[in-house]
Structure formats: C-alpha cells, structure tokens
Amino acid sequence: LHSAVTRIQVQRPGFNYTFAHICILNNDKTCIVDDIVHVLEELKAARSSNRTNFAITYPITHLKDGREVYNGHQLGGVTVHSKDRVKSAEAVQLTYYLQAINSLNDMVAEKWESIFCDTVELFQKSNRKVKMYPFTSSSLKEDFQKTSRVSERYLITSLVLVVTLAILCCSMQDCVRSKPWLGLLGLLTVTLATLTAAGIINLTGGKYNSTFLGIPFVMLGHGLYGTFEMLSSWRKTREDQHVKERTAAVFADSMLSFSLTTAMYLVTFGIGASPFTNIEAARIFCCNSCIAIFFNYLYVLSFYGSSLVFTGYIENNYQHSIFCRKVPKPEVLQEKPAWYRFLLTARFSEDTDDSEETNTYESHLLVWFLKRYYCDWITNTYVKPFVVLFYLVYISFALMGYLQVSEGSDLSNIVATATRTIEYTTAQQKYFSNYSPVIGFYIYESIEYWNTSVQEDVLEYTKGFVRISWFESYLNYLRKLNISTGLPKKNFTDMLRNSFLKTPQFAHFSEDIIFSKKYNNEVDVVASRMFLVAKTMETKREELYDLLETLRKLSLTSKVKFIVFNPSFVYMDRYASSVGAPLQNSCISALFLLFFSAFLVADSLINVWLTLTVASVEFGVIGFMTLWKVELDCISVLCLIYGINYTIDNCAPLLSTFVLGKEFTRTKWVKNALEVHGVAILQSYLCYIVGLIPLAAVPSNLTRTLFRCLFLIALVTFFHCFAILPVILTFLPPSKKKRKEKKNPENREEIECVEMVDMDSTRVVDQITTV
C-alpha cells in the first residue's frame, strides 16, 4: 500500500508530479514518512533473512540505527507480551505530509489527495481482508457539504406534508368561510422570505454551508404562526363589517405582537451574527436568519395582508373559497346532487339569528375542540394537581440532563453518516484511543539544565507521561558513561554538543535544541522541546481537554517556564471559547430587551411571566437534549437561540391576553386566552412537527442533531402553552378580582321614564333611557 501511494502521479502539462515532488522534506532532503514505515521495512528485511530476534515494543520502539521512536499513534489495537513487546496489532495508521507553498503546489496536492483516496479504495478491492479508511485535508469539508445533497428528497417530502397540513388547518366544512388558499399562501410567504435571503447571501458573495438547512425550519416556526394568528384574528371580526374594517381589526389585533416577536428574532440572531461570535458557520447562519425574518415581516405585511383582503372579498361575496364561484342559496342547492351540496355547503347571514352570528366559525374543528372540550378540561380542579406533578417530573429529568451536559468537539457530529470522516474517526476512536496525541513541551527560556534541582523539576513535570525527550536520553547517556549529571555548565553543554548529538542514534535530537553563543563565546541552551504522550481512556476528548487545562495551570506556577501545544489544542481552545458565546450573547440580549420593553408594554407582568417561561423551556430543552445524547455543539447552540424566540412567539400573545384581562376570574381569562390564541398555536405546531418528521430520516449527524433539538423545542413549548401556563396562571397571584376598577361613587345610574300616549289613547309607549 505504501509503495502504491508513493507511486501516485498527478499529470500536469509537461510534468508528472509524484509524492517525492510535493512531500515535506527532512534535513537530509528526503520525504518525511511515519516511523512505522521504517519499522515495517526492518520487519520485512528480518523475515527475508530468517532472523527471529527482531522485536517491536509499544508504545516506544527502537529502530535499526538505535533511535527511539513513538508508535502509539501508528499502531492500534495492540496486544503485548512481557516487557511491552508487540504480539499483534489490529490497525496501522499511515500519514503522508504534503507541502502547500504556492498555488500550483496547492492545486497539485489537492489533486494528489483525490487520487490517493481512489488508490486506497482500489487497493481495498484487491485486498478485501484488510479494511482501509482514507482521510484527507478536504474530507471534512466535502462530508460537511454532503448533508445538503442527501437531504434534498427528504426536504421535498417535508414541504409536501407541510403544504397539505397547512391547507387542511385553514379549511372547514363551510365552503365560504374556509380559507385553504391562505394556508398555501402563508407557506408561500415563508418560502419567498427564505429564497430572498438566500439570493442576497449569494449576491454578496456569502458561502453556503449545511447549517443553512435549519433556516427553513426557523422560518416555518415564526412565519406560519404569524399568518395563522392573522387568520385567527379574522375569525373574531364581525361578518357584517366591511372588508377594510375587518382587515384593520386584524392588523390592530395581531401585528403588534408579531412585530415585537420579529424584533426579538432580529436582536437575538443579530447578536449571533455580530463579531462577538467566533464560529463563522454560526455567524453566517444568524446573518441569513436575520435577513429572512426581516423580509418575512415585510411579506406578511404586504403579500399575505393583500391575500387576506382578497379572500375577504371572496367571503363577503359568498363565493367558493377554492373555486371562487358564487355559492347558490340553500333552496337552489336542494335540487342538486348530494356531492354538489357537500362541496357548496355554506351558512348565509340571513339564515342565522343575531345570537348565532358570532358562532359561524365554530364549525372549524380546532376552534370547536378547544372551546367545547379542552379549555374546560385543562382548568378542571381535578386535572390541575396532575399537571403540576407532571411539571415537577419534567423539571427533575431536565435537571438530571442539565447536570450531565457536555460540549461537543467531535467533528463527526456535523457530517453525513456514510462518509469517510465517520468511518475514519470511528476506526481511530476504536483502535487509537489508548494514547493522547503527541503534546509538545516547549521550554522557552534559558534554564540551568546542569543543575540537579532543575533536572528534578523538569522530570517531575513530565512524570506520568510517555516521553520522547532529549533531556532524559542525555541524562541516561551520562549515567551509562558513569558521569555525574550535575556537571559544570561548560562541561554539560560541551558533552551535549560534541558527544551526545554526534552519536547517530541521538543525532535527531539536534532539531529539539536551540543553542546560542554569548559575547564570550560561551554556548548556552536558550530553548528546547520534548514530546509527551498521555495514557487515555474511551472519553479521549474530555480527558485531553482536562489535561490541557492542568498543564496550562502548571505552566503559570512552575519555576521552569514552558508552554504545551498540539494542533488539536487550537480547535479545542477556539471551540471551548466559542461554542457557548452565541447562546450567551443572545440570552443576554433577550433579557435586556425584555427588561426595557417592560416600560413600553401595558403591564410589566407580561415580561415577568415571559422571562420565566423562556427560562423553563430552555432549561428543559438543554436537559432533555443531553439525555437524548445531543452535545452542546454549534448546531445545538443555534437551535437554542431559536428556542428563545420560538417560545416568545407562542407564549407572548397567550400571556398578554391573560394579564391584561380584567373583571372576570383567572380561570375565565385562561379559557379566553386559549380560545383566542390556542388555534393559531396548535395549527403552527402541527405544521411544524409534520415538517420536522422527514428530517429524522436523513442519514446525517447534523440533521439528527437539528431534528432532536427543534423537536424538543416545539414539544416543550407546546407543553408550556397548553398545560403548564393554563394551570399555573389559574392559582398564582395576583388575583383578577382585586384588580377590578373601583367604581367612582359619583358615577350613578339614572333612569328616566317617560310615558307617551297617542292621540286616540289606544296605546301607551314607555321610553326608558339609562344614563
């Protein structure tokens, strides 16, 4: 396999590049290859010469030239004899290092990587007993974008389901008052806003990434609820009013809360799109979401508002809500077939009494269900204790999950499942999790290496690690020569330069030491490095992060000034400091906005209830998300930001109606709030869940995280809107009776009675006027 890889050729006009042309070179101008390759070559030579005394030790072995090399990250699944001699190994990892010094070299290296994957796969077909998992520098990017391609047909299925359910939710048996087109046009409004945002991002040179798959669902939750709320407000208007008056009433009733929730979306996602967010994917996602939400607001005001007016005229003219043809009177329908009468069923205003006029929309299934059954059931005295008990169970499980929350730094969580990244990381975790990556231990100042107390300090710092250290090898070298390690400075340095580093088996350590000549020609070691490897268990990432933090704290307090480094630390540091930043900033901005808007709303109690509800929902989502094996990574953090807004979207109108209600009992106002806003919440929730279901089947870890987080947000918010809040609001203070407006004693009822008699005294009319 190694020979096949080194023979790979990249054809360019006039020249064929091989691995030797683009590899990183040693000091002796040869390609850097893994030490395990040299070990295998020596093992092959020993077999060909029938030598049986050749042994490989683990995790440090010796090459033919006497060099000590670390093979813990190159041999996996190792079984050892006594004295660390390798009996067998289940896996071998080979790494090839390429240069990227200019654009041509970079292009050749990229092509070489592509041919490398094809070569390994071809080699796999002819050697089926051996499993091979290629991975290159571009694999993660390709597998991250693959999620979009594998999601296409599932998203189309989701769209079809949402369209169907949105039409059904806006339909009723009355063919005049049914609004199926508004369900479709509401979804079209959301789609137009999403496409507009995508177009703007493309025109401004923005980069697409697979996190954008979450934006349609962000828009679905916010946009559809706004359109359903407008439709619900339309049902509350009087049918004898003109369309203009009904439309004005709808905008006055629903657009204030929709405007405030839109502002909340723009603030929270705007903070996520700001420079405070270090993760580029999260910043682009939040920026795109802000643009889509802004245009959705404009389209709801213009496009959907116009559509509502149009369907209003159709209703006033008694035209069919689908076919737009005039609906005949009942006496005409009696002569038609049964199927014709079913399609054109409608109630005419002249056929209803004044008492029935306000109930023309109650034939809608969801309106009828909430008003006749659910509102009475959830406020029943015998149901409330069970809801409170259920809420305590909810808090208990959420707390259990919250205490176990962990930050996810596993890159395989953001790619499609059947990809090279998943296969490679799975194999690496299985076979190579016994040891951490090689950690560089850099002493960046001149210290007294010849001093025995300093030697003890350095050895103490590296104690417990598997070490590849010039310092320890040098001390052992001196002991073998029966020379004291506490030599004078000049003797210690001269022996190091002229004897130790000149020995072939230690010559490679010359790259780990920097010498400097002083003005008096005295040589000093100004800096040096050693390599450390820690023993790890299955939870490699968590242990590595804890190890990094421990070493850093030690470097700040130790006598010897050192730093530790591994390329993976860059990702871990950036991720640890960045993953929670968007959520933290968005939560702060949301609380800030809620606090200051308390001085603008009619009653600040609305904001108090809203803050408590958002905290309860977010706490539950984080807890259950952890129990569902979802880590706190970039995707889940973006979903939690959306969860703040989704909760406010659904709960704000409900709480506003309850808090501002007066004169009646709390139970009466809870019922009224559910009757007024419950239908829109229920319609939005059903469409949202139906749209999410196909997402669960997408073969991608990114969409799996997306589905679980969004599903939990929708479920927990629905649970609060229809169970927790309706029950808790009925018995928590303040009481509605205490908030009645006291009657002014000066305002009294005066009744004036006038008796009017006509000329022929045949009848008496009493005119009673109440003031």
Coordinates of N, CA, C and O in Angstrom, one line a residue, residues 236-302:
K236 N -62.4 36.4 14.5 CA -63.0 37.1 15.6 C -63.8 38.4 15.1 O -64.6 38.9 15.9
T237 N -63.6 38.8 13.9 CA -64.2 40.0 13.4 C -65.7 39.7 13.0 O -66.0 38.6 12.7
R238 N -66.5 40.8 13.0 CA -67.9 40.6 12.6 C -68.1 40.5 11.1 O -67.5 41.3 10.4
E239 N -68.9 39.6 10.7 CA -69.1 39.4 9.2 C -69.9 40.6 8.6 O -69.8 40.7 7.4
D240 N -70.6 41.3 9.4 CA -71.4 42.4 8.7 C -70.5 43.7 8.5 O -71.0 44.6 8.0
Q241 N -69.2 43.6 8.9 CA -68.3 44.7 8.7 C -67.8 44.7 7.3 O -67.7 43.6 6.6
H242 N -67.3 45.8 6.8 CA -66.7 45.9 5.5 C -65.3 45.2 5.6 O -64.7 45.1 6.7
V243 N -64.8 44.8 4.4 CA -63.5 44.1 4.4 C -62.4 45.0 5.0 O -61.5 44.5 5.7
K244 N -62.5 46.3 4.6 CA -61.4 47.2 5.1 C -61.4 47.2 6.6 O -60.4 47.2 7.3
E245 N -62.6 47.3 7.2 CA -62.7 47.4 8.7 C -62.2 46.1 9.3 O -61.6 46.1 10.4
R246 N -62.6 45.0 8.7 CA -62.2 43.7 9.2 C -60.6 43.5 9.1 O -60.0 43.1 10.1
T247 N -60.1 44.0 8.0 CA -58.6 43.9 7.9 C -57.9 44.8 8.9 O -56.9 44.4 9.5
A248 N -58.5 46.0 9.1 CA -57.9 46.9 10.1 C -57.9 46.3 11.5 O -56.9 46.4 12.2
A249 N -59.0 45.6 11.8 CA -59.1 45.0 13.1 C -58.1 43.8 13.2 O -57.5 43.6 14.3
V250 N -57.9 43.1 12.1 CA -56.9 42.0 12.1 C -55.5 42.5 12.4 O -54.7 42.0 13.2
F251 N -55.1 43.6 11.7 CA -53.8 44.2 11.8 C -53.6 44.8 13.2 O -52.5 44.6 13.8
A252 N -54.6 45.4 13.7 CA -54.6 46.0 15.1 C -54.4 44.9 16.1 O -53.7 45.1 17.2
D253 N -55.1 43.8 15.9 CA -55.1 42.7 16.9 C -53.8 41.9 16.9 O -53.3 41.5 18.0
S254 N -53.3 41.6 15.7 CA -52.2 40.6 15.6 C -50.9 41.1 15.3 O -49.8 40.6 15.7
M255 N -50.8 42.3 14.6 CA -49.5 42.7 14.1 C -48.6 43.3 15.2 O -47.4 43.4 15.0
L256 N -49.2 43.8 16.3 CA -48.4 44.4 17.4 C -47.5 43.3 18.0 O -46.3 43.4 18.1
S257 N -48.1 42.2 18.4 CA -47.3 41.1 19.0 C -46.4 40.5 17.9 O -45.2 40.1 18.3
F258 N -46.8 40.4 16.7 CA -45.9 39.8 15.6 C -44.7 40.7 15.4 O -43.6 40.3 15.2
S259 N -45.0 42.0 15.5 CA -43.8 43.0 15.3 C -42.8 42.9 16.4 O -41.6 42.9 16.2
L260 N -43.3 42.7 17.7 CA -42.5 42.6 18.8 C -41.6 41.3 18.8 O -40.4 41.3 19.1
T261 N -42.3 40.2 18.4 CA -41.5 38.9 18.3 C -40.5 38.9 17.2 O -39.4 38.4 17.3
T262 N -40.9 39.6 16.1 CA -39.9 39.8 15.0 C -38.7 40.6 15.4 O -37.6 40.2 15.1
A263 N -39.0 41.6 16.2 CA -37.9 42.4 16.7 C -37.0 41.6 17.6 O -35.8 41.7 17.6
M264 N -37.6 40.7 18.4 CA -36.8 39.8 19.3 C -35.9 38.9 18.5 O -34.8 38.6 18.8
Y265 N -36.5 38.3 17.4 CA -35.7 37.5 16.5 C -34.5 38.2 15.9 O -33.4 37.7 15.9
L266 N -34.8 39.5 15.5 CA -33.7 40.3 14.9 C -32.6 40.6 15.9 O -31.4 40.6 15.5
V267 N -33.0 40.9 17.1 CA -32.0 41.2 18.1 C -31.1 40.0 18.5 O -29.9 40.0 18.5
T268 N -31.8 38.8 18.8 CA -31.1 37.7 19.2 C -30.2 37.1 18.1 O -29.0 36.8 18.3
F269 N -30.7 37.0 16.9 CA -29.9 36.5 15.8 C -28.9 37.5 15.3 O -27.9 37.2 14.8
G270 N -29.3 38.8 15.5 CA -28.4 39.9 15.2 C -27.1 39.8 16.0 O -26.0 40.0 15.5
I271 N -27.3 39.6 17.3 CA -26.1 39.4 18.2 C -25.3 38.2 17.8 O -24.1 38.2 17.8
G272 N -26.0 37.1 17.4 CA -25.3 35.9 16.9 C -24.5 36.2 15.6 O -23.5 35.5 15.3
A273 N -25.0 37.1 14.8 CA -24.3 37.5 13.5 C -23.2 38.5 13.7 O -22.5 38.9 12.8
S274 N -23.0 39.0 14.9 CA -22.1 40.1 15.2 C -20.7 39.5 15.3 O -20.5 38.3 15.4
P275 N -19.7 40.4 15.4 CA -18.3 39.9 15.6 C -18.0 39.2 16.9 O -17.0 38.6 17.1
F276 N -19.0 39.3 17.8 CA -18.8 38.6 19.1 C -18.8 37.1 18.9 O -18.4 36.4 19.8
T277 N -19.4 36.6 17.8 CA -19.5 35.2 17.6 C -18.2 34.8 16.8 O -18.0 35.3 15.7
N278 N -17.5 33.8 17.3 CA -16.2 33.5 16.7 C -16.4 32.4 15.6 O -15.5 32.2 14.8
I279 N -17.4 31.6 15.7 CA -17.6 30.5 14.7 C -18.3 31.0 13.4 O -19.4 31.6 13.5
E280 N -17.6 30.9 12.3 CA -18.0 31.5 11.1 C -19.4 30.9 10.6 O -20.3 31.7 10.2
A281 N -19.5 29.6 10.8 CA -20.7 29.0 10.3 C -21.9 29.5 11.1 O -23.0 29.7 10.6
A282 N -21.8 29.7 12.4 CA -22.8 30.2 13.3 C -23.1 31.7 12.9 O -24.3 32.1 12.9
R283 N -22.1 32.4 12.6 CA -22.3 33.8 12.3 C -23.1 34.0 10.9 O -24.0 34.8 10.8
I284 N -22.7 33.2 10.0 CA -23.4 33.2 8.7 C -24.8 32.8 8.8 O -25.8 33.3 8.2
F285 N -25.1 31.7 9.6 CA -26.4 31.2 9.8 C -27.3 32.3 10.4 O -28.4 32.5 10.0
C286 N -26.8 33.0 11.5 CA -27.5 34.0 12.1 C -27.8 35.2 11.2 O -28.9 35.8 11.2
C287 N -26.8 35.6 10.4 CA -27.0 36.6 9.4 C -28.1 36.3 8.4 O -29.0 37.1 8.1
N288 N -28.0 35.1 7.9 CA -29.1 34.7 6.9 C -30.4 34.6 7.6 O -31.4 35.0 7.0
S289 N -30.5 34.2 8.8 CA -31.8 34.1 9.5 C -32.4 35.5 9.7 O -33.6 35.7 9.6
C290 N -31.5 36.5 10.1 CA -32.0 37.9 10.3 C -32.6 38.4 9.0 O -33.6 39.1 9.0
I291 N -31.9 38.2 7.8 CA -32.4 38.7 6.6 C -33.7 38.0 6.2 O -34.7 38.7 5.8
A292 N -33.8 36.7 6.4 CA -35.0 36.0 6.1 C -36.2 36.5 7.0 O -37.3 36.7 6.5
I293 N -36.0 36.7 8.3 CA -37.0 37.1 9.2 C -37.5 38.5 8.8 O -38.7 38.8 8.9
F294 N -36.5 39.4 8.5 CA -36.9 40.8 8.1 C -37.8 40.8 6.9 O -38.8 41.5 6.9
F295 N -37.4 40.0 5.9 CA -38.2 40.0 4.6 C -39.6 39.3 4.9 O -40.6 39.6 4.2
N296 N -39.6 38.3 5.7 CA -40.8 37.6 6.1 C -41.8 38.6 6.7 O -43.0 38.6 6.4
Y297 N -41.3 39.5 7.5 CA -42.2 40.5 8.1 C -42.7 41.4 7.1 O -43.9 41.7 7.1
L298 N -41.9 41.9 6.1 CA -42.4 42.7 5.0 C -43.4 42.0 4.2 O -44.4 42.6 3.8
Y299 N -43.1 40.7 3.9 CA -44.0 40.0 3.0 C -45.4 39.7 3.7 O -46.4 39.6 3.1
V300 N -45.3 39.5 5.0 CA -46.6 39.2 5.8 C -47.4 40.5 5.7 O -48.6 40.5 5.5
L301 N -46.8 41.7 5.9 CA -47.5 43.0 5.9 C -48.1 43.2 4.5 O -49.2 43.7 4.4
S302 N -47.3 42.9 3.4 CA -47.8 43.2 2.1 C -48.5 42.1 1.4 O -49.7 42.1 1.1

